[in-house]
Amino acid sequence: MTNLNYKKEVTVVGGGLAGLAAIKVLLKTGWSVHLVAMDSYFTFLPLLHELAAGSLPIASLRFDYHSFLQANNFKLTVAQVQQIDLAQHCLITNQEKIDFDYLLIATGSHTAQDKIVGSRQALTLNTWQQAEMLAERLDALSKQGSVINIIGASFTGLELSLEIAEQLKRKKQKATINLLHSHVRLVPWLPEIGHQIIIQALERQGINLYSPERVVAIGPQYILTKTGHYRGDLNILTTGITPNTAILDPALVNDQGEVLVNNYLQVRGQVRVWAAGDIISLGERAIPKLAQTAIQQGRIVADNIIKQQSGRPLQPYQPRIKGLFIALDKMRAVGHINHRLIHGHWVWFVWRTVYFFNIPGWKNHWRLAKIWTRRFLGRH
Ligand SMILES: Cc1cc2nc3c(=O)[nH]c(=O)nc-3n(C[C@H](O)[C@H](O)[C@H](O)COP(=O)(O)OP(=O)(O)OC[C@H]3O[C@@H](n4cnc5c(N)ncnc54)[C@H](O)[C@@H]3O)c2cc1C
C-alpha cells in the first residue's frame, strides 16, 4: 500500500550521527527534511575528548548545518523538543508547535548521572559546550600537583585520560591522573593482549589505573570508593549513557529509557514514526551504541521511509560492526577488524581516515585536513 496522501517531508528530531545519515539520503532522493535541533551545529562526538583536552580546535569537530546542507528542500529549526505528541502528530518545542507526517527521533544520549551519589558535581562529556568547559577547567588547574579523577575506563574514559596526559606533558603541566573503573577488564570486546596494550599506554603516560574500584559518591573536591577516598581538583564522569527519551510517552520506552522499535526501526505501534541511534532497543537483541551503528540505522530509516511511501517492502535492520578502535597515546590505536586484533600507528591513521570521511561537507574536509596536518607536523 502506498502513502501518497502524505507529503514527502520528514521531520527529524536531533541532528547527530543517526539523524544526519538519514537526512543525507532523504535530501538526495528529493524528499524535504525539517530538522529540529538544539543548536545550529553538527558535532562529531568521537573526537570530543580531543577538544576537551585542548588538543584539537573546535573547528575540527563542530560544523554549522548550513555549511553542508544547503538544499532548498532542507529546513532547520533550532529548538529544544519538550514533548512528542504522537496522537496529534506534533512536536511541542520551547519555540513553537511543529506538525509532522513522517517523524524520525534521533535524540542520542547523555552520561548516566543517576547511579552515583553526587554525580552532578562531576563534569561530563556529551556536547561541545561541555568539552569547552572541561578544557577551560583543565587550563585553570594549578601548574603543579593537581589531581584529576576520571571515573569509568570505557571508550571515552580511556581516550580522554590518555589525551589529557599527553596534552599536559606538552604544556609542561604536572598533574596526577587517576582512572577508576568498576571492573577488572577495561574493554570487554578486546582480547587479553589488546587489554595489555591499553595498560602499557596508561603506564607510559603515568596514569594511575584503579580497577576494580567502584566509585560510590562524588563531592566537590573528592570521590569516595568502596575502599577509599581520593582527592580531586577535577572529577570527570564517563560511566555509561542514558538515552534522551524523556520527551516521549513513558509507555514507549523500556526500563533503560530506550525506545522500543521493530526490525524496520519503526517505533512500536507506529507506522510513520521511526527511531535511530543511541536511543533505540530492538528488545532481546543488544545493539552496541556506536557511531557506526547510528549511521547505519539512520540510512535504513531513510530507505524504509522512501520504500514505505512508494509501497515497496521495508528492509529489516541488521547491526554490522565493521571494526572498533580506541585511540591511544603517541598517535597509536588498538582495535579489531573482523575479530582480528590490530594495533599501532597505522591503525591510528586508518581510524582517523574513517572519521575523516564521516565528517560532513567537502569544504569541512579541506579545513580539517589542514588542521590535522598542522597538528601532526607539530607533534613530530
Ligand atoms: C565523548 C564521546 C566519544 C565517543 N567516541 C566514540 C567512538 O570513538 N567510537 C564510536 O563508535 N562511538 C563513539 N561515541 C558514541 C557515538 O558518538 C554515538 O553512539 C552516536 O553519536 C549516536 O548517534 P545519535 O545520532 O543517536 O546521537 P547524537 O550523535 O548524540 O545526536 C543526538 C542529537 O540530538 C539532539 N537532541 C537531543 N535531545 C534533543 C531535543 N529534546 N530536541 C532537539 N534535539 C535534541 C542533540 O543535541 C544531538 O545533536 C562517543 C560518544 C561520546 C559522547
GROMACS .gro file of N, CA and C and ligand atoms in nm, residues 12-21 35-39 41-50 52 65 77-84 91-94 105-111 124-127 129-131 155-157 159-160 238 241 244-247 276-280 288-295 297 323-327 351 355, ligand 1:
model
  308
   12VAL      N    1   1.287   1.553   1.146
   12VAL     CA    2   1.391   1.478   1.219
   12VAL      C    3   1.420   1.552   1.349
   13VAL      N    4   1.409   1.483   1.461
   13VAL     CA    5   1.444   1.545   1.590
   13VAL      C    6   1.583   1.496   1.628
   14GLY      N    7   1.679   1.587   1.628
   14GLY     CA    8   1.817   1.551   1.664
   14GLY      C    9   1.903   1.534   1.540
   15GLY      N   10   1.999   1.624   1.524
   15GLY     CA   11   2.086   1.619   1.406
   15GLY      C   12   2.224   1.569   1.441
   16GLY      N   13   2.230   1.454   1.511
   16GLY     CA   14   2.360   1.390   1.538
   16GLY      C   15   2.390   1.291   1.427
   17LEU      N   16   2.466   1.186   1.460
   17LEU     CA   17   2.511   1.094   1.355
   17LEU      C   18   2.396   1.020   1.288
   18ALA      N   19   2.298   0.972   1.366
   18ALA     CA   20   2.187   0.897   1.307
   18ALA      C   21   2.097   0.990   1.225
   19GLY      N   22   2.060   1.104   1.285
   19GLY     CA   23   1.972   1.198   1.215
   19GLY      C   24   2.035   1.245   1.085
   20LEU      N   25   2.163   1.279   1.091
   20LEU     CA   26   2.230   1.332   0.973
   20LEU      C   27   2.241   1.228   0.862
   21ALA      N   28   2.269   1.102   0.900
   21ALA     CA   29   2.280   0.996   0.799
   21ALA      C   30   2.147   0.983   0.724
   35LEU      N   31   1.468   1.964   1.002
   35LEU     CA   32   1.547   1.921   1.118
   35LEU      C   33   1.518   2.013   1.237
   36VAL      N   34   1.485   1.951   1.349
   36VAL     CA   35   1.466   2.028   1.472
   36VAL      C   36   1.582   1.990   1.564
   37ALA      N   37   1.672   2.084   1.588
   37ALA     CA   38   1.795   2.053   1.661
   37ALA      C   39   1.818   2.156   1.770
   38MET      N   40   1.892   2.116   1.873
   38MET     CA   41   1.913   2.205   1.988
   38MET      C   42   2.005   2.321   1.955
   39ASP      N   43   2.097   2.303   1.860
   39ASP     CA   44   2.175   2.418   1.816
   39ASP      C   45   2.202   2.407   1.666
   41TYR      N   46   2.464   2.360   1.504
   41TYR     CA   47   2.586   2.287   1.467
   41TYR      C   48   2.569   2.136   1.479
   42PHE      N   49   2.632   2.066   1.386
   42PHE     CA   50   2.651   1.922   1.400
   42PHE      C   51   2.783   1.901   1.474
   43THR      N   52   2.782   1.811   1.574
   43THR     CA   53   2.907   1.783   1.648
   43THR      C   54   2.947   1.639   1.624
   44PHE      N   55   3.072   1.618   1.584
   44PHE     CA   56   3.124   1.482   1.563
   44PHE      C   57   3.178   1.431   1.697
   45LEU      N   58   3.093   1.358   1.769
   45LEU     CA   59   3.124   1.322   1.908
   45LEU      C   60   3.251   1.238   1.928
   46PRO      N   61   3.285   1.143   1.837
   46PRO     CA   62   3.404   1.061   1.866
   46PRO      C   63   3.535   1.140   1.883
   47LEU      N   64   3.537   1.267   1.844
   47LEU     CA   65   3.660   1.346   1.864
   47LEU      C   66   3.649   1.444   1.981
   48LEU      N   67   3.539   1.435   2.054
   48LEU     CA   68   3.512   1.535   2.159
   48LEU      C   69   3.621   1.538   2.267
   49HIS      N   70   3.679   1.419   2.296
   49HIS     CA   71   3.781   1.415   2.403
   49HIS      C   72   3.903   1.500   2.366
   50GLU      N   73   3.928   1.517   2.235
   50GLU     CA   74   4.045   1.596   2.194
   50GLU      C   75   4.018   1.746   2.210
   52ALA      N   76   3.816   1.851   2.448
   52ALA     CA   77   3.814   1.866   2.594
   52ALA      C   78   3.956   1.877   2.650
   65TYR      N   79   2.526   2.341   1.034
   65TYR     CA   80   2.447   2.258   0.941
   65TYR      C   81   2.439   2.323   0.803
   77THR      N   82   1.514   2.414   1.223
   77THR     CA   83   1.459   2.493   1.333
   77THR      C   84   1.544   2.463   1.455
   78VAL      N   85   1.602   2.568   1.512
   78VAL     CA   86   1.682   2.549   1.633
   78VAL      C   87   1.588   2.563   1.753
   79ALA      N   88   1.559   2.451   1.815
   79ALA     CA   89   1.465   2.450   1.928
   79ALA      C   90   1.486   2.321   2.005
   80GLN      N   91   1.445   2.325   2.130
   80GLN     CA   92   1.450   2.201   2.209
   80GLN      C   93   1.312   2.139   2.210
   81VAL      N   94   1.304   2.016   2.163
   81VAL     CA   95   1.175   1.947   2.167
   81VAL      C   96   1.148   1.908   2.312
   82GLN      N   97   1.029   1.944   2.360
   82GLN     CA   98   0.997   1.914   2.501
   82GLN      C   99   0.902   1.797   2.514
   83GLN      N  100   0.824   1.776   2.407
   83GLN     CA  101   0.730   1.664   2.411
   83GLN      C  102   0.695   1.624   2.269
   84ILE      N  103   0.680   1.493   2.248
   84ILE     CA  104   0.634   1.446   2.117
   84ILE      C  105   0.492   1.393   2.138
   91LEU      N  106   0.513   1.815   1.746
   91LEU     CA  107   0.620   1.831   1.845
   91LEU      C  108   0.591   1.958   1.923
   92ILE      N  109   0.605   1.950   2.054
   92ILE     CA  110   0.595   2.071   2.136
   92ILE      C  111   0.739   2.111   2.166
   93THR      N  112   0.779   2.228   2.122
   93THR     CA  113   0.917   2.272   2.147
   93THR      C  114   0.915   2.396   2.236
   94ASN      N  115   1.034   2.442   2.276
   94ASN     CA  116   1.040   2.565   2.356
   94ASN      C  117   1.016   2.689   2.270
  105ILE      N  118   1.301   1.009   1.524
  105ILE     CA  119   1.351   1.055   1.655
  105ILE      C  120   1.494   1.003   1.669
  106ALA      N  121   1.588   1.095   1.684
  106ALA     CA  122   1.730   1.055   1.693
  106ALA      C  123   1.799   1.148   1.791
  107THR      N  124   1.755   1.142   1.916
  107THR     CA  125   1.800   1.241   2.015
  107THR      C  126   1.923   1.198   2.095
  108GLY      N  127   1.979   1.081   2.065
  108GLY     CA  128   2.106   1.043   2.129
  108GLY      C  129   2.094   1.018   2.278
  109SER      N  130   2.205   1.039   2.348
  109SER     CA  131   2.209   1.004   2.490
  109SER      C  132   2.296   1.102   2.567
  110HIS      N  133   2.295   1.089   2.698
  110HIS     CA  134   2.386   1.169   2.782
  110HIS      C  135   2.444   1.077   2.889
  111THR      N  136   2.546   1.124   2.959
  111THR     CA  137   2.610   1.041   3.062
  111THR      C  138   2.509   1.009   3.172
  124THR      N  139   3.093   1.614   3.275
  124THR     CA  140   3.063   1.504   3.182
  124THR      C  141   3.101   1.550   3.040
  125LEU      N  142   3.095   1.458   2.946
  125LEU     CA  143   3.143   1.491   2.811
  125LEU      C  144   3.047   1.436   2.705
  126ASN      N  145   2.945   1.517   2.673
  126ASN     CA  146   2.849   1.476   2.569
  126ASN      C  147   2.828   1.582   2.462
  127THR      N  148   2.864   1.706   2.492
  127THR     CA  149   2.838   1.814   2.396
  127THR      C  150   2.964   1.900   2.381
  129GLN      N  151   2.978   2.210   2.424
  129GLN     CA  152   2.981   2.307   2.534
  129GLN      C  153   3.050   2.245   2.656
  130GLN      N  154   3.017   2.118   2.683
  130GLN     CA  155   3.079   2.050   2.799
  130GLN      C  156   3.229   2.030   2.774
  131ALA      N  157   3.265   2.000   2.649
  131ALA     CA  158   3.407   1.980   2.616
  131ALA      C  159   3.484   2.111   2.636
  155PHE      N  160   3.547   0.346   2.634
  155PHE     CA  161   3.595   0.429   2.523
  155PHE      C  162   3.635   0.570   2.567
  156THR      N  163   3.535   0.643   2.618
  156THR     CA  164   3.556   0.786   2.644
  156THR      C  165   3.658   0.807   2.755
  157GLY      N  166   3.645   0.731   2.865
  157GLY     CA  167   3.736   0.749   2.978
  157GLY      C  168   3.880   0.722   2.940
  159GLU      N  169   4.021   0.718   2.624
  159GLU     CA  170   4.074   0.813   2.526
  159GLU      C  171   4.096   0.949   2.590
  160LEU      N  172   4.004   0.988   2.678
  160LEU     CA  173   4.016   1.119   2.742
  160LEU      C  174   4.138   1.123   2.835
  238THR      N  175   3.255   0.938   3.321
  238THR     CA  176   3.236   0.880   3.186
  238THR      C  177   3.184   0.736   3.199
  241ILE      N  178   2.574   0.547   2.954
  241ILE     CA  179   2.486   0.650   2.898
  241ILE      C  180   2.339   0.623   2.928
  244ASN      N  181   1.820   0.995   2.555
  244ASN     CA  182   1.742   1.119   2.570
  244ASN      C  183   1.599   1.094   2.522
  245THR      N  184   1.520   1.030   2.608
  245THR     CA  185   1.384   0.993   2.566
  245THR      C  186   1.276   1.047   2.658
  246ALA      N  187   1.314   1.143   2.745
  246ALA     CA  188   1.213   1.198   2.838
  246ALA      C  189   1.101   1.270   2.763
  247ILE      N  190   1.122   1.301   2.636
  247ILE     CA  191   1.022   1.374   2.556
  247ILE      C  192   0.912   1.281   2.505
  276ALA      N  193   1.623   0.602   1.571
  276ALA     CA  194   1.756   0.550   1.535
  276ALA      C  195   1.860   0.605   1.632
  277GLY      N  196   1.973   0.533   1.640
  277GLY     CA  197   2.088   0.580   1.719
  277GLY      C  198   2.085   0.529   1.862
  278ASP      N  199   2.149   0.606   1.949
  278ASP     CA  200   2.168   0.563   2.089
  278ASP      C  201   2.037   0.536   2.163
  279ILE      N  202   1.926   0.587   2.112
  279ILE     CA  203   1.802   0.577   2.191
  279ILE      C  204   1.728   0.445   2.174
  280ILE      N  205   1.766   0.360   2.076
  280ILE     CA  206   1.674   0.250   2.044
  280ILE      C  207   1.707   0.118   2.113
  288PRO      N  208   2.509  -0.241   1.999
  288PRO     CA  209   2.611  -0.151   2.053
  288PRO      C  210   2.578  -0.005   2.018
  289LYS      N  211   2.597   0.084   2.114
  289LYS     CA  212   2.568   0.226   2.092
  289LYS      C  213   2.694   0.291   2.038
  290LEU      N  214   2.707   0.291   1.908
  290LEU     CA  215   2.830   0.337   1.844
  290LEU      C  216   2.797   0.431   1.730
  291ALA      N  217   2.902   0.503   1.686
  291ALA     CA  218   2.886   0.592   1.571
  291ALA      C  219   2.840   0.512   1.449
  292GLN      N  220   2.907   0.399   1.424
  292GLN     CA  221   2.875   0.325   1.300
  292GLN      C  222   2.734   0.266   1.302
  293THR      N  223   2.687   0.220   1.419
  293THR     CA  224   2.551   0.165   1.422
  293THR      C  225   2.449   0.279   1.405
  294ALA      N  226   2.478   0.395   1.464
  294ALA     CA  227   2.387   0.510   1.449
  294ALA      C  228   2.375   0.549   1.301
  295ILE      N  229   2.488   0.551   1.231
  295ILE     CA  230   2.487   0.590   1.089
  295ILE      C  231   2.409   0.486   1.007
  297GLN      N  232   2.176   0.288   1.106
  297GLN     CA  233   2.032   0.296   1.137
  297GLN      C  234   1.967   0.416   1.069
  323GLY      N  235   3.445  -0.280   1.251
  323GLY     CA  236   3.570  -0.278   1.326
  323GLY      C  237   3.553  -0.179   1.439
  324LEU      N  238   3.637  -0.192   1.541
  324LEU     CA  239   3.628  -0.098   1.654
  324LEU      C  240   3.769  -0.058   1.695
  325PHE      N  241   3.788   0.071   1.721
  325PHE     CA  242   3.922   0.119   1.758
  325PHE      C  243   3.915   0.206   1.882
  326ILE      N  244   4.024   0.203   1.957
  326ILE     CA  245   4.041   0.300   2.066
  326ILE      C  246   4.171   0.374   2.038
  327ALA      N  247   4.164   0.507   2.041
  327ALA     CA  248   4.285   0.586   2.020
  327ALA      C  249   4.368   0.582   2.147
  351TRP      N  250   4.196   0.468   1.148
  351TRP     CA  251   4.086   0.516   1.235
  351TRP      C  252   4.054   0.662   1.202
  355TYR      N  253   3.712   0.840   1.029
  355TYR     CA  254   3.645   0.957   1.087
  355TYR      C  255   3.637   1.070   0.984
  381LIG     C1  256   3.271   1.173   2.406
  381LIG     C2  257   3.218   1.064   2.317
  381LIG     C3  258   3.307   0.983   2.248
  381LIG     C4  259   3.260   0.882   2.165
  381LIG     N1  260   3.351   0.806   2.098
  381LIG     C5  261   3.308   0.712   2.013
  381LIG     C6  262   3.400   0.636   1.938
  381LIG     O1  263   3.521   0.654   1.949
  381LIG     N2  264   3.350   0.542   1.851
  381LIG     C7  265   3.215   0.522   1.837
  381LIG     O2  266   3.174   0.438   1.756
  381LIG     N3  267   3.126   0.592   1.909
  381LIG     C8  268   3.168   0.686   1.996
  381LIG     N4  269   3.078   0.758   2.068
  381LIG     C9  270   2.935   0.725   2.057
  381LIG    C10  271   2.873   0.786   1.933
  381LIG     O3  272   2.915   0.918   1.917
  381LIG    C11  273   2.722   0.777   1.949
  381LIG     O4  274   2.687   0.640   1.957
  381LIG    C12  275   2.648   0.842   1.831
  381LIG     O5  276   2.681   0.979   1.822
  381LIG    C13  277   2.498   0.826   1.848
  381LIG     O6  278   2.433   0.896   1.747
  381LIG     P1  279   2.289   0.960   1.772
  381LIG     O7  280   2.250   1.028   1.646
  381LIG     O8  281   2.200   0.859   1.832
  381LIG     O9  282   2.311   1.068   1.886
  381LIG     P2  283   2.397   1.202   1.885
  381LIG    O10  284   2.506   1.195   1.785
  381LIG    O11  285   2.428   1.227   2.027
  381LIG    O12  286   2.292   1.311   1.835
  381LIG    C14  287   2.175   1.341   1.906
  381LIG    C15  288   2.134   1.483   1.874
  381LIG    O13  289   2.003   1.507   1.925
  381LIG    C16  290   1.998   1.636   1.983
  381LIG     N5  291   1.889   1.638   2.081
  381LIG    C17  292   1.882   1.569   2.198
  381LIG     N6  293   1.767   1.598   2.261
  381LIG    C18  294   1.701   1.687   2.183
  381LIG    C19  295   1.577   1.756   2.195
  381LIG     N7  296   1.496   1.737   2.301
  381LIG     N8  297   1.540   1.843   2.097
  381LIG    C20  298   1.620   1.863   1.988
  381LIG     N9  299   1.738   1.799   1.971
  381LIG    C21  300   1.778   1.713   2.068
  381LIG    C22  301   2.136   1.652   2.046
  381LIG    O14  302   2.164   1.789   2.066
  381LIG    C23  303   2.225   1.588   1.939
  381LIG    O15  304   2.263   1.682   1.842
  381LIG    C24  305   3.121   0.861   2.152
  381LIG    C25  306   3.031   0.943   2.220
  381LIG    C26  307   3.079   1.044   2.302
  381LIG    C27  308   2.981   1.134   2.376
   0.00000   0.00000   0.00000
